[in-house]
Short mmCIF file of C-alpha atoms and ligand atoms in Angstrom, two decimals:
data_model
loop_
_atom_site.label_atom_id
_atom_site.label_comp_id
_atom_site.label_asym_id
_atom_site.label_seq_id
_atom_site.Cartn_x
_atom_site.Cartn_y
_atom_site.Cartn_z
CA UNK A 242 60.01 -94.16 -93.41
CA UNK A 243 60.26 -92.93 -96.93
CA UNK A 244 63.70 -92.65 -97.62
CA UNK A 245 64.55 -95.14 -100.38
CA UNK A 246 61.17 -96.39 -101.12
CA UNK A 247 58.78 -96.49 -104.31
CA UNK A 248 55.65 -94.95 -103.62
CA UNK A 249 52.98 -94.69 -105.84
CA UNK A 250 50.34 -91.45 -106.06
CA UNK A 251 47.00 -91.98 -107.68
CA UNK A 252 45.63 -88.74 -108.76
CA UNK A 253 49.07 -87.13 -108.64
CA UNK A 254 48.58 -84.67 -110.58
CA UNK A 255 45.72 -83.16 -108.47
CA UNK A 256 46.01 -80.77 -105.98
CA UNK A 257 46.87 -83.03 -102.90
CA UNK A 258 49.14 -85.11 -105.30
CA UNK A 259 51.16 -81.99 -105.98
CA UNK A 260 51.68 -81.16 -102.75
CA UNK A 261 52.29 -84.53 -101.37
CA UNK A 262 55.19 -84.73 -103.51
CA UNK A 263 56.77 -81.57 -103.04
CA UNK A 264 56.91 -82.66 -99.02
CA UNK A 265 58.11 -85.91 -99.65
CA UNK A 266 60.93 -84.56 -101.77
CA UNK A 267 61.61 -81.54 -99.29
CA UNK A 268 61.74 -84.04 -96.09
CA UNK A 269 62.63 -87.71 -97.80
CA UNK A 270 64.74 -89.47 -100.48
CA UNK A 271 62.72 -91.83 -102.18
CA UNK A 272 64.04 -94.41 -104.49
CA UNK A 273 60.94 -93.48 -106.80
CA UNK A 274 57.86 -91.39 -106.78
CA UNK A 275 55.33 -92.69 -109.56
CA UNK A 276 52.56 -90.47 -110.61
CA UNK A 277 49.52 -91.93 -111.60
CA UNK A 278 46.56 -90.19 -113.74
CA UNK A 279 44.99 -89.61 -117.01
CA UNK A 280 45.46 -86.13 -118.38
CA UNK A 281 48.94 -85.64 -120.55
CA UNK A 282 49.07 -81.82 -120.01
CA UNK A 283 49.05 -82.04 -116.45
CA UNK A 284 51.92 -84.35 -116.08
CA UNK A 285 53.70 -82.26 -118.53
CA UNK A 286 53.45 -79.13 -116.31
CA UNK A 287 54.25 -81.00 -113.27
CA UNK A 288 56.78 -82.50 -114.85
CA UNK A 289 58.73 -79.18 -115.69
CA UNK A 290 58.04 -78.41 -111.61
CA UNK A 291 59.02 -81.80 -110.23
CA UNK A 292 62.21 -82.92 -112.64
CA UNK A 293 64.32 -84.82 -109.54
CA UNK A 294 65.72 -88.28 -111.21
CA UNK A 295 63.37 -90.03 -108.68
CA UNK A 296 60.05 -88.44 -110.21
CA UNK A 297 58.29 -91.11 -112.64
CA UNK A 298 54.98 -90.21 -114.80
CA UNK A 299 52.47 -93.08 -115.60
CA UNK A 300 49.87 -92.12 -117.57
CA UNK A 301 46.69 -94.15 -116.96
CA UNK A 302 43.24 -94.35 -115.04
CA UNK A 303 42.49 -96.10 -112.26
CA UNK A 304 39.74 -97.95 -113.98
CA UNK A 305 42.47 -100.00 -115.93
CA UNK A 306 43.20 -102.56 -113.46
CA UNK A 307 46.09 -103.82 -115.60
CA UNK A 308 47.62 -100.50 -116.18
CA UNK A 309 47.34 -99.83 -112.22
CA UNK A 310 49.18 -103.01 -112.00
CA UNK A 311 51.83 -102.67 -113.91
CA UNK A 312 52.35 -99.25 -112.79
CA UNK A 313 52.47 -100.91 -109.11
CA UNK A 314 55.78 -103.09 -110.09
CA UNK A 315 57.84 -103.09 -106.64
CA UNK A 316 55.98 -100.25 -105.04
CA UNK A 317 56.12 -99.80 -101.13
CA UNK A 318 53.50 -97.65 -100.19
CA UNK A 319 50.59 -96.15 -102.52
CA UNK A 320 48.28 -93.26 -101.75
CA UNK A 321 45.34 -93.13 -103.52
CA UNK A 322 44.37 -89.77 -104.38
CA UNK A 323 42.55 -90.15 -107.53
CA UNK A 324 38.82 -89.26 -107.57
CA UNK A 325 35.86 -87.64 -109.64
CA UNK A 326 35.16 -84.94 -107.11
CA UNK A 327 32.76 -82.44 -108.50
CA UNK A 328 29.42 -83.11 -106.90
CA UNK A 329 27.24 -81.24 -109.39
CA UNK A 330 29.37 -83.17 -112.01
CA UNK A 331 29.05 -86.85 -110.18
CA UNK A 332 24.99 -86.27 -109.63
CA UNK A 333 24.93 -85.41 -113.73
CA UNK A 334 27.08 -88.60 -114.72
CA UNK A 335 26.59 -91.26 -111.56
CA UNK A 336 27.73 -94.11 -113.75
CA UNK A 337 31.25 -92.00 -114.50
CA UNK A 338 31.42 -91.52 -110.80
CA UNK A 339 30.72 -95.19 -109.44
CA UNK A 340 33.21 -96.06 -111.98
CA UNK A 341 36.01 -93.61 -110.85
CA UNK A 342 35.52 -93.92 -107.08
CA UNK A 343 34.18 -97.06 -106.02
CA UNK A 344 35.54 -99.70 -109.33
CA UNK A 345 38.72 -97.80 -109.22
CA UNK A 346 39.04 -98.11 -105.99
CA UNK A 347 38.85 -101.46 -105.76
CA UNK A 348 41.11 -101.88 -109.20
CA UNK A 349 43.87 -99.97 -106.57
CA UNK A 350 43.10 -102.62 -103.74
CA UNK A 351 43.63 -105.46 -106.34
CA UNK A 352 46.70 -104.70 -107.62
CA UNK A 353 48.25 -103.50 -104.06
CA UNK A 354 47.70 -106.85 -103.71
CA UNK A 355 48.82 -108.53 -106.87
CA UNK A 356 52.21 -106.57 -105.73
CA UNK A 357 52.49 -106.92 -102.11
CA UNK A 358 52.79 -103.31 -101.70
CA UNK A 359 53.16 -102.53 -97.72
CA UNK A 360 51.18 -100.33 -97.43
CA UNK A 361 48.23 -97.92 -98.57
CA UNK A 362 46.12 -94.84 -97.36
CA UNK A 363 42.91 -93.70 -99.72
CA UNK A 364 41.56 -90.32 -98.94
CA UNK A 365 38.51 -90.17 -97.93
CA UNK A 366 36.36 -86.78 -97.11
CA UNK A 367 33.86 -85.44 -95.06
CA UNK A 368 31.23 -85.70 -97.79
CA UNK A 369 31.36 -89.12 -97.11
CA UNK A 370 29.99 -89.31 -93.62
CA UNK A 371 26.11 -89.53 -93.91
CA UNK A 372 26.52 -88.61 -97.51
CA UNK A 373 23.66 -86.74 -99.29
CA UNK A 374 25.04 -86.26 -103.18
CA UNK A 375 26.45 -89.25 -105.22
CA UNK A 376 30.34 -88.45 -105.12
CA UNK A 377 29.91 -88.53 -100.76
CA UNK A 378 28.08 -92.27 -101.37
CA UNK A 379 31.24 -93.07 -103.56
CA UNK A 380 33.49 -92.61 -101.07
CA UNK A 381 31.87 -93.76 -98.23
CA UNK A 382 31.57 -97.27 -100.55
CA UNK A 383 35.61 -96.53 -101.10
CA UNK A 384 36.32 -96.03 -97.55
CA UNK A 385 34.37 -99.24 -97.09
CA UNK A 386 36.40 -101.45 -99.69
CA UNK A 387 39.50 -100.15 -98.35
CA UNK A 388 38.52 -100.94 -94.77
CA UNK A 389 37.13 -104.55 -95.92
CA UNK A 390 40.36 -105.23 -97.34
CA UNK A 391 42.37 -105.36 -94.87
CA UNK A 392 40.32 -108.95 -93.98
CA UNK A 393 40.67 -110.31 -97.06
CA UNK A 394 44.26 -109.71 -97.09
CA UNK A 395 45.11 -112.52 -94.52
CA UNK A 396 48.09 -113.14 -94.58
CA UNK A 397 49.36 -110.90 -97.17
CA UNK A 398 51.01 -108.01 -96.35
CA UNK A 399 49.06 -105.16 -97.61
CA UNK A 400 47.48 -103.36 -95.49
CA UNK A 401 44.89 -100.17 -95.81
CA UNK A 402 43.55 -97.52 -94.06
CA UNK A 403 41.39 -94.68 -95.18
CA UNK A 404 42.53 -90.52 -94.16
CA UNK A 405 39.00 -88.26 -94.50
CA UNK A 406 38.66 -84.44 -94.19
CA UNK A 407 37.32 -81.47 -95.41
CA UNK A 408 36.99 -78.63 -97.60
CA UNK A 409 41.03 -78.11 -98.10
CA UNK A 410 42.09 -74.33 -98.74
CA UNK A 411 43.00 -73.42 -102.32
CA UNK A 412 42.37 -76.94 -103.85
CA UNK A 413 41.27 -76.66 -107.54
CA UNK A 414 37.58 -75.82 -108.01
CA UNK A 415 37.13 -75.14 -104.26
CA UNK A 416 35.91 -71.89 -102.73
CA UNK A 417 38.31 -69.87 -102.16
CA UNK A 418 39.90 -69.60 -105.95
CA UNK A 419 36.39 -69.22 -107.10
CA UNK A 420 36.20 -66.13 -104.65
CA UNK A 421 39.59 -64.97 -105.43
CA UNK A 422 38.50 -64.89 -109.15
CA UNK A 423 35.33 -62.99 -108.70
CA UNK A 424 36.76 -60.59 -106.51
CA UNK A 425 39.68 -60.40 -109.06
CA UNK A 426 37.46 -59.78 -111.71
CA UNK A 427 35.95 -56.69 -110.32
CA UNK A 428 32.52 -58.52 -108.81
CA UNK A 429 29.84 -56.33 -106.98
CA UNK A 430 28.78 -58.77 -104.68
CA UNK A 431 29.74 -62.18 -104.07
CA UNK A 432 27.41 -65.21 -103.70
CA UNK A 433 26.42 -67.00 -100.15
CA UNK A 434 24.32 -70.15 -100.78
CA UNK A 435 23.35 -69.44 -96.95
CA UNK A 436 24.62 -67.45 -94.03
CA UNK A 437 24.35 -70.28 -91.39
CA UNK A 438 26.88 -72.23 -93.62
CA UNK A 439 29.63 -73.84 -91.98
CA UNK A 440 32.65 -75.62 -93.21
CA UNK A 441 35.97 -77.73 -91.99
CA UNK A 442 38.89 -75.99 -93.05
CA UNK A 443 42.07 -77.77 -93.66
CA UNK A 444 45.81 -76.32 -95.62
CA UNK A 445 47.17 -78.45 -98.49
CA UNK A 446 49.99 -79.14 -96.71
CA UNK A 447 48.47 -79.77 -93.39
CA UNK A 448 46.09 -82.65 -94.94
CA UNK A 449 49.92 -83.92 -96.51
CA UNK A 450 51.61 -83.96 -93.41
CA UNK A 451 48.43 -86.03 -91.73
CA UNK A 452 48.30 -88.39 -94.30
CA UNK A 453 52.05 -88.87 -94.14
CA UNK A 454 51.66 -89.46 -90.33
CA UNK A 455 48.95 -91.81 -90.81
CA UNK A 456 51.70 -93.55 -92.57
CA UNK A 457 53.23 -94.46 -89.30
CA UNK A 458 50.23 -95.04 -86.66
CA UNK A 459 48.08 -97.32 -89.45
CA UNK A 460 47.44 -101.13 -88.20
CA UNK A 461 44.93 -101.77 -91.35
CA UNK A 462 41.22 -100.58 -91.38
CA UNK A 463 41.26 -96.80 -89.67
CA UNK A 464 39.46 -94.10 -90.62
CA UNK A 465 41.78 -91.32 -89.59
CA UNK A 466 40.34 -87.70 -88.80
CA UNK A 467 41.95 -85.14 -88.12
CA UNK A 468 41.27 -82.56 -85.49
CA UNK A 469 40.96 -78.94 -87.47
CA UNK A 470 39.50 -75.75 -87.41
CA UNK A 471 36.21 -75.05 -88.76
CA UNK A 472 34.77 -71.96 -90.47
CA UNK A 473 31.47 -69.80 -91.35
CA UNK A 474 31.46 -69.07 -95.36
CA UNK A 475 30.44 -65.38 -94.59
CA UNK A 476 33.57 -65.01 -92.74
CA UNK A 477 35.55 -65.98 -95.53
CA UNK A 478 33.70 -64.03 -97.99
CA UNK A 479 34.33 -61.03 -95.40
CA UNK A 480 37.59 -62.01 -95.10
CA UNK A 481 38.26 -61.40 -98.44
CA UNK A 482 36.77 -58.99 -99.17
CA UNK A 483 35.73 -56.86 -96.36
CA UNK A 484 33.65 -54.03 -98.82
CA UNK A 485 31.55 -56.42 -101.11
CA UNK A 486 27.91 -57.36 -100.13
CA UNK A 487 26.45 -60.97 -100.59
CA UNK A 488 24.29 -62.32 -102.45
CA UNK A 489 21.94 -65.35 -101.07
CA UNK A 490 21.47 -67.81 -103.83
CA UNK A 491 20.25 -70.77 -101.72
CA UNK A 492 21.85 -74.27 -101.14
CA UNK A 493 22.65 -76.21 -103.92
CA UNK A 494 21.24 -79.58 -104.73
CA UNK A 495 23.53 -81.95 -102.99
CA UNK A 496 24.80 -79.54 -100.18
CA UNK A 497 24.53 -79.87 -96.66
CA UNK A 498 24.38 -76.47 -94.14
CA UNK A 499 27.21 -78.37 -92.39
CA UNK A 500 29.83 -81.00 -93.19
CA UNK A 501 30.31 -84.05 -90.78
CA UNK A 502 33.11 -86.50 -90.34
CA UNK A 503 32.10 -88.70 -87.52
CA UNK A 504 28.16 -89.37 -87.13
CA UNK A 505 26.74 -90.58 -84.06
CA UNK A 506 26.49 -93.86 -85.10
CA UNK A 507 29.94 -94.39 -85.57
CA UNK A 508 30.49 -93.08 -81.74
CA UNK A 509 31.17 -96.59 -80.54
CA UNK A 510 33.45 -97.54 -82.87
CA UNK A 511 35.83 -94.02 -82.96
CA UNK A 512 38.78 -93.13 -80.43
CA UNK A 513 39.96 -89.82 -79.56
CA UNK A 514 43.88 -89.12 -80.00
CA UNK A 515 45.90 -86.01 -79.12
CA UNK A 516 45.60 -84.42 -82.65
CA UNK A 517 43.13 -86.55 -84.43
CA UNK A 518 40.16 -89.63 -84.24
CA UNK A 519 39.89 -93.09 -85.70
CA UNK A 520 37.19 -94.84 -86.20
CA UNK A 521 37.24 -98.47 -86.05
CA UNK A 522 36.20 -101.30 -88.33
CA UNK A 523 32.60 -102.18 -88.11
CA UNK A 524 33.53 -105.89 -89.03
CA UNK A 525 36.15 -107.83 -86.82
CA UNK A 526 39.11 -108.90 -89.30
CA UNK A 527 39.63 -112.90 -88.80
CA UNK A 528 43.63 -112.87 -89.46
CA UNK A 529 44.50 -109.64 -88.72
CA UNK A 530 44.92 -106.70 -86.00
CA UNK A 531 42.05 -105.70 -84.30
CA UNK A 532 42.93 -103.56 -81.00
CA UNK A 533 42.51 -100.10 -82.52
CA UNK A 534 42.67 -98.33 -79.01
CA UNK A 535 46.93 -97.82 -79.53
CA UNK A 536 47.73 -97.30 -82.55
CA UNK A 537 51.20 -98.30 -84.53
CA UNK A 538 53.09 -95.81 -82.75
CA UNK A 539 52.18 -97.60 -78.99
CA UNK A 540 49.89 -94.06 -78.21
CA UNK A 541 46.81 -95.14 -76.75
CA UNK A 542 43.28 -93.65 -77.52
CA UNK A 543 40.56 -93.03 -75.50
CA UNK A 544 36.63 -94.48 -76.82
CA UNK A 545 34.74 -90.97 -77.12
CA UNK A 546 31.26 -90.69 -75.75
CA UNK A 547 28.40 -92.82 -76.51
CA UNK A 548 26.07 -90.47 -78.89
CA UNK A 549 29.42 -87.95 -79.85
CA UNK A 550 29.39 -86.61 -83.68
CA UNK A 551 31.71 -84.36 -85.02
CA UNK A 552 30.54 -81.35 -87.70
CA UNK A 553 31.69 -78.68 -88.76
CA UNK A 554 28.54 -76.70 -86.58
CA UNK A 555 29.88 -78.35 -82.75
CA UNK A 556 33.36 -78.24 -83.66
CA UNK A 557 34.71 -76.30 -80.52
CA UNK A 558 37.81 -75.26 -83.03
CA UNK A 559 37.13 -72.43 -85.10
CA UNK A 560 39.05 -69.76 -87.09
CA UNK A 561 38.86 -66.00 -86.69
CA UNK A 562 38.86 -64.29 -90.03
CA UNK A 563 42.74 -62.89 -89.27
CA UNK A 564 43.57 -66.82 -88.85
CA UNK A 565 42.04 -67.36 -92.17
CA UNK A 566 43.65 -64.65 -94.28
CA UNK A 567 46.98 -65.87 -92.58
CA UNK A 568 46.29 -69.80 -93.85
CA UNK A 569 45.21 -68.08 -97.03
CA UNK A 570 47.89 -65.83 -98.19
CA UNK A 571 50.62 -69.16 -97.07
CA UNK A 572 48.56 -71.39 -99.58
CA UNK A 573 50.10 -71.76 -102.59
CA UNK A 574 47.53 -72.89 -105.13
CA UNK A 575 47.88 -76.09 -106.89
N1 NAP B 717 39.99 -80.85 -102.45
C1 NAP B 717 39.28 -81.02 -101.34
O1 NAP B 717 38.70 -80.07 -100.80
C2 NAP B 717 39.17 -82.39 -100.73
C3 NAP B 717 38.62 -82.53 -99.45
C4 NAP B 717 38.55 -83.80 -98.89
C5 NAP B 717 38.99 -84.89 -99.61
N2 NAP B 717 39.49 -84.74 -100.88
C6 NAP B 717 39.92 -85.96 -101.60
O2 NAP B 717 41.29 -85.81 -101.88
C7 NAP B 717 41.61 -86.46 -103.10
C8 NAP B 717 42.45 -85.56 -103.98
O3 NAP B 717 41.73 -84.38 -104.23
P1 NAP B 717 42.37 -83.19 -105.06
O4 NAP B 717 41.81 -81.94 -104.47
O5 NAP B 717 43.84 -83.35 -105.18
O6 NAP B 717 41.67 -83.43 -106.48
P2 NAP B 717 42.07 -82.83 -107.90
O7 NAP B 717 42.95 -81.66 -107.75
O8 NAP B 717 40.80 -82.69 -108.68
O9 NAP B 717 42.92 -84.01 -108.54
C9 NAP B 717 42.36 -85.22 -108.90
C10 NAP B 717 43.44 -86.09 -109.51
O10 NAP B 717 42.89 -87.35 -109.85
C11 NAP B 717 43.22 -87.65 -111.21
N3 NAP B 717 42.15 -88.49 -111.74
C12 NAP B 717 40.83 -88.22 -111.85
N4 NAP B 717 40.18 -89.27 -112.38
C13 NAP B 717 41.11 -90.25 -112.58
C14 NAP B 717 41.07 -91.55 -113.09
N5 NAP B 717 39.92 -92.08 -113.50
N6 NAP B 717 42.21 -92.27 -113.16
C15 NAP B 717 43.39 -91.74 -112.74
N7 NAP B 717 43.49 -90.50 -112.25
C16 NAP B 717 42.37 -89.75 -112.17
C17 NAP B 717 43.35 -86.28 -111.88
O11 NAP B 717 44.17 -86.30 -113.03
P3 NAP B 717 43.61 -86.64 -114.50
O12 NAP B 717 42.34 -85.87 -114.66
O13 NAP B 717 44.72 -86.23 -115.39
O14 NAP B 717 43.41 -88.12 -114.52
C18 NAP B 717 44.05 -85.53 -110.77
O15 NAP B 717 45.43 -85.85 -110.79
C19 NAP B 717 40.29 -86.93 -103.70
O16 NAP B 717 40.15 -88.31 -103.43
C20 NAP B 717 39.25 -86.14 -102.95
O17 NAP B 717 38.05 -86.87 -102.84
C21 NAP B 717 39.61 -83.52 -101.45
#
């Protein structure tokens, strides 16, 4: 599907980005793979990593709409990856945030358009579901002008669909690096904001290969989730490092006890697939496909329960503390 094609990475320089590209380039031969993002330094280094003759490096931010659309020039498929992500960060500087996640978002919709790219998947993630913290709102009002889109593009032939999941292993900033550096630097104890803590728990390269997928089984106006493990903090803190107490330091403004990517009240609208869900539109599209029970690939879903939610607490997939230091030590960090 990718072989010979331009596709476009917002946020390529992140840790998905990173990763995305060094599958496509191990399984595909794209005509073009166009990074997208702000920071110099960081496309330098990748650079020196990812030197193939397809690999291009745009420097800009997705708030330029006219940058984003020039960068777009005969693009196929985009995946838009780009985000301000930090919650403490996004409740300090909401305007910074709105502008980075929801008006960039909709500067990537506009000029998918303005270039007839085929196709596009935003990531979405389980912060956005019932969101409590500013960067989960931006992203559940991303996942919404992505999923709107796909009305107002008629009879063009964009069409967008939104992947959301959870706390990914090893990305930068998240919780296991930060543990990993403690421990590293000779820590006595490491901190638990609270023992009943649970998490979804999803590889680098796992999150790729779904998003790739999604690629394939998209009509226009999915949510995608995919079915994964989840985890208890204190069993990766044990995990780690089996000999070091912990220290309770209470939830953090913004956090929930437990992360959920389908809510009850989307129940109606989501279908259950072998390996993953999608939830439906919540507005009927007036041009455009709206039978989300098969999707692209002809496999047919079944409408899950009336009242079903899916957390990370009644997920009936979770991972023993050998699973995790297996996932771990095959994570390469980004
Ligand atoms: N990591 C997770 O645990 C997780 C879980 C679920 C969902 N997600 C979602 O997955 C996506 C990728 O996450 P990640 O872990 O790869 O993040 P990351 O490592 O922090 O990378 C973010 C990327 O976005 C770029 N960026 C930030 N602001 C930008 C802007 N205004 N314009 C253009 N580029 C910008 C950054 O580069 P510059 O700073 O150089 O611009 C960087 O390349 C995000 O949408 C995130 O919400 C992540």
């Amino acid at each position: 599907m990718f072989n010979g094609k331009n596709i476009l990475i917002t946020g390529g320089t992140g840790s998905f980005g990173k990763t995305y590209t060094k599958i496509l380039l191990q399984n595909y031969k794209p005509n073009k793979i166009i990074i997208y993002s702000r920071d110099e330094l960081k496309q330098f280094e990748m650079a020196n990593i990812f030197n193939d003759s397809c690999m291009r490096y745009f420097i800009g931010d997705v708030r330029d709409k006219e940058r984003l659309s020039t960068a777009m020039r005969g693009v196929d498929f985009v995946i838009h990856a780009a985000a301000m992500k930090h919650v403490p960060v996004a409740e300090y500087n909401p305007m910074e945030c709105i502008k980075t996640n929801i008006h960039g978002a909709q500067n990537v919709i506009d000029a998918c358009f303005e270039n007839q790219v085929e196709k596009c998947i935003a990531l979405s993630t389980d912060k956005a579901c019932n969101p409590v913290n500013l960067y989960g709102a931006t992203k559940l009002a991303s996942d919404k002008l992505f999923v709107a889109a796909n009305n107002i593009a008629g009879n063009n032939q964009t069409r967008f669909s939104v992947a959301r999941y959870g706390n990914v292993v090893g990305s930068r900033g998240s919780v296991v690096p930060f543990f990993k550096k403690l421990i590293k630097e000779g820590a006595k104890e490491l901190p638990i904001t609270d023992t009943r803590m649970t998490r979804f728990w999803i590889s680098l390269e796992d999150g790729v290969k779904f998003v790739l997928s999604n690629f394939e089984k998209m009509h226009g106006g999915e949510i995608f989730i995919p079915k994964i493990p989840s985890m208890k903090i204190t069993d990766l803190a044990h995990a780690l490092a089996p000999n070091l107490k912990h220290k309770i330091i209470g939830i953090r403004a913004g956090e929930k006890l437990h992360e959920i990517m389908i809510s009850s009240d989307d129940s109606h609208l989501t279908y259950e697939f072998d390996d993953y869900y999608a939830i439906s539109p919540s507005i009927k599209f007036t041009n455009t496909h709206n039978d989300f029970s098969i999707n692209a690939l002809n496999q047919k879903g079944k409408k899950v329960k009336d009242g079903f939610s899916y957390s990370s607490d009644n997920n009936p997939n979770w991972v023993s503390e050998k699973e995790l230091l297996n996932i771990i030590s095959h994570t390469e960090e980004f």
